[in-house]
Coordinates of C-alpha atoms in Angstrom, one line a residue:
M1 CA 55.3 -4.1 103.0
A2 CA 53.7 -6.7 105.3
G3 CA 51.9 -3.9 106.4
L4 CA 50.5 -3.0 103.1
L5 CA 49.3 -6.5 102.7
M6 CA 47.6 -6.8 105.9
A7 CA 45.9 -3.3 105.1
V8 CA 44.7 -4.4 101.5
A9 CA 44.1 -8.2 102.2
P10 CA 40.7 -7.6 103.5
E11 CA 39.3 -5.8 100.6
I12 CA 40.8 -8.5 98.3
G13 CA 38.8 -11.0 100.1
R14 CA 35.7 -9.1 99.9
A15 CA 36.3 -8.5 96.2
G16 CA 36.6 -11.7 95.2
D17 CA 33.9 -13.1 97.2
W18 CA 31.7 -14.1 94.4
S19 CA 29.9 -16.8 96.5
T20 CA 28.1 -14.4 98.5
G21 CA 25.8 -13.1 95.6
D22 CA 26.9 -9.4 96.2
V23 CA 30.2 -8.0 96.1
G24 CA 31.4 -7.4 99.7
D25 CA 28.3 -9.0 101.4
Q26 CA 28.7 -10.8 104.2
L27 CA 25.7 -13.5 103.5
P28 CA 25.2 -17.1 103.8
A29 CA 26.7 -19.0 101.1
P30 CA 23.8 -19.4 97.9
P31 CA 22.4 -22.6 97.3
S32 CA 24.2 -25.0 94.9
V33 CA 22.1 -27.8 94.0
Y34 CA 20.1 -27.5 90.8
L35 CA 18.0 -29.0 88.0
L36 CA 18.4 -28.8 84.3
V37 CA 15.9 -29.6 81.4
G38 CA 17.1 -29.2 78.0
G39 CA 17.4 -30.3 74.4
G40 CA 19.2 -29.6 71.3
V41 CA 21.0 -31.8 68.1
T42 CA 23.5 -34.3 67.9
D43 CA 25.2 -36.4 65.1
F44 CA 27.8 -38.9 64.5
T45 CA 31.3 -38.3 63.7
R46 CA 32.3 -41.4 61.6
S47 CA 31.0 -41.0 58.1
V48 CA 30.1 -44.7 57.5
V49 CA 27.5 -44.4 60.6
K50 CA 26.5 -40.5 60.0
D51 CA 25.5 -41.7 56.4
R52 CA 22.9 -44.1 57.9
F53 CA 21.0 -41.4 60.0
G54 CA 20.0 -37.9 59.6
V55 CA 20.8 -35.2 62.5
G56 CA 19.1 -36.4 65.6
G57 CA 17.1 -34.6 68.2
A58 CA 18.6 -34.9 71.6
W59 CA 17.2 -34.2 75.3
D60 CA 18.4 -34.3 78.7
L61 CA 17.4 -34.3 82.4
R62 CA 20.3 -33.2 84.8
L63 CA 20.9 -33.1 88.7
G64 CA 23.8 -31.0 89.6
I65 CA 25.6 -29.8 92.5
G66 CA 28.2 -27.2 93.2
S67 CA 27.0 -24.7 91.0
R68 CA 28.7 -21.7 92.6
S69 CA 32.3 -23.6 93.2
Y70 CA 35.2 -24.4 91.2
V71 CA 34.5 -28.0 91.1
G72 CA 30.8 -29.6 90.6
G73 CA 29.2 -32.7 89.6
E74 CA 26.4 -33.7 87.5
V75 CA 24.1 -36.9 86.8
A76 CA 21.9 -37.0 83.9
Y77 CA 19.5 -39.1 82.0
V78 CA 20.2 -38.5 78.4
G79 CA 18.3 -39.6 75.3
S80 CA 18.0 -39.0 71.4
F81 CA 16.5 -40.0 68.4
R82 CA 17.5 -40.2 64.3
R83 CA 15.6 -40.8 61.4
G84 CA 17.2 -43.6 59.2
A85 CA 18.4 -42.6 55.5
G86 CA 15.9 -43.5 53.1
A87 CA 14.5 -47.1 54.1
D88 CA 17.2 -47.6 57.1
P89 CA 15.5 -48.0 60.3
D90 CA 15.5 -45.4 62.9
L91 CA 17.9 -45.3 65.9
G92 CA 16.8 -44.2 69.3
S93 CA 19.1 -44.0 72.4
S94 CA 18.5 -43.5 76.3
G95 CA 21.0 -43.7 78.8
A96 CA 22.9 -42.2 81.9
E97 CA 26.0 -40.1 82.6
G98 CA 28.0 -38.7 85.5
V99 CA 30.3 -35.9 85.0
L100 CA 32.9 -33.8 86.7
R101 CA 32.7 -30.0 86.1
L102 CA 35.3 -27.8 86.6
Q103 CA 34.1 -24.1 86.4
V104 CA 35.1 -20.3 87.2
P105 CA 31.9 -18.9 88.8
Y106 CA 31.2 -15.1 89.2
A107 CA 28.2 -14.0 91.0
V108 CA 27.1 -10.2 91.9
R109 CA 23.9 -8.7 92.7
G110 CA 21.5 -11.5 91.8
W111 CA 23.6 -12.7 88.5
L112 CA 25.8 -15.6 88.1
V113 CA 28.3 -16.2 85.0
E114 CA 30.1 -19.6 84.8
P115 CA 32.1 -20.8 82.2
F116 CA 32.7 -24.4 82.6
V117 CA 34.5 -27.6 81.3
F118 CA 33.3 -31.0 82.1
G119 CA 34.3 -34.9 81.9
G120 CA 33.1 -38.1 83.0
I121 CA 31.7 -41.5 82.0
G122 CA 28.2 -43.1 81.1
W123 CA 26.0 -45.9 79.4
S124 CA 23.9 -45.8 76.4
H125 CA 21.0 -48.1 75.2
L126 CA 20.6 -48.1 71.3
S127 CA 17.6 -49.5 69.8
L128 CA 16.9 -49.7 65.9
R129 CA 13.5 -49.3 64.9
N130 CA 11.8 -51.1 62.2
A131 CA 15.0 -53.2 61.5
A132 CA 15.1 -56.4 59.5
P133 CA 14.4 -59.9 61.5
D134 CA 17.9 -61.1 60.9
V135 CA 19.6 -58.0 62.4
K136 CA 20.7 -57.1 65.7
S137 CA 18.5 -54.4 66.7
T138 CA 19.8 -53.2 70.1
D139 CA 23.2 -52.6 72.1
D140 CA 24.5 -51.5 75.3
I141 CA 27.5 -49.3 74.8
G142 CA 29.6 -47.1 77.1
V143 CA 30.3 -43.6 76.4
I144 CA 33.0 -41.0 77.5
P145 CA 31.2 -37.4 77.5
F146 CA 33.5 -34.5 77.8
G147 CA 33.3 -30.6 76.6
G148 CA 32.2 -27.1 77.8
G149 CA 29.8 -24.4 78.0
L150 CA 28.3 -21.6 79.9
T151 CA 26.1 -21.1 82.6
V152 CA 23.9 -17.8 83.0
G153 CA 21.8 -17.4 85.9
Y154 CA 19.6 -14.8 87.8
G155 CA 18.2 -15.4 91.4
N156 CA 17.3 -19.2 90.9
L157 CA 16.7 -19.4 87.5
L158 CA 19.6 -21.0 85.0
L159 CA 20.3 -21.2 81.8
D160 CA 22.7 -23.4 80.2
A161 CA 24.6 -24.0 76.9
R162 CA 26.9 -26.7 75.9
F163 CA 28.9 -28.6 73.5
T164 CA 29.8 -32.3 74.3
Y165 CA 31.6 -34.9 72.6
R166 CA 30.9 -38.5 73.2
S167 CA 33.4 -41.2 72.4
S168 CA 31.8 -44.7 72.5
F169 CA 33.1 -48.0 73.5
S170 CA 32.2 -52.0 73.6
E171 CA 29.8 -51.7 71.0
D172 CA 28.2 -54.6 69.1
L173 CA 25.9 -52.9 66.9
A174 CA 27.2 -52.7 63.2
V175 CA 24.8 -50.3 61.1
A176 CA 26.6 -50.5 58.3
A177 CA 29.6 -52.6 56.3
G178 CA 33.0 -51.6 56.8
P179 CA 35.7 -50.2 59.3
G180 CA 34.1 -47.7 61.7
S181 CA 30.6 -49.4 61.4
K182 CA 30.3 -50.0 65.4
D183 CA 31.8 -46.6 66.2
F184 CA 29.2 -44.6 67.5
S185 CA 31.0 -41.7 69.1
Q186 CA 29.1 -38.3 68.4
W187 CA 28.6 -34.6 69.1
G188 CA 26.0 -32.5 70.5
I189 CA 24.9 -28.9 70.9
S190 CA 22.3 -28.3 73.4
A191 CA 20.5 -25.8 75.8
S192 CA 18.9 -26.3 79.0
V193 CA 16.7 -24.1 81.6
G194 CA 17.0 -24.7 85.2
Y195 CA 16.2 -23.9 88.6
E196 CA 18.9 -23.8 91.5
F197 CA 17.6 -24.9 95.2

């Protein structure tokens, strides 16, 4: 039994060597730092806030590390814009996030397929545009982003699609009356294109 394990162990190692870019090749580890730019759609989850704005457009710029490892990380600039419903003011946001990624990379012959989940923490600056003079129009809130997605790559080119839920905290800006009017938790769907260095 021990002899059988010793005989097949090298083959198992080569077959599972996703980090080389080709099954069985003894090449240097591929680059793992990457840059992504993308956009998508976002909406609030609480109806009292959701009813005051339309579905928003969102954009992000991400710098990541560990794209071909089981654990990676990203820092990102994220922004969004939502039109107000009727005569309500528009709402813009911009901020920064940092997340930890847990992923299962599979790379062979130049291709990378990598499902992942992520979670982290961030900050967002909210700004109401054309708000009434007596209304608080800006706020800085905390966000807890988490979700999942899929990265597909060929060579140095990366395509990334993800679903993100952002739970909010430390809100002071109220866009409506009643319970939940300060809850800016939201979901988003985005797609990005990037380059792996």
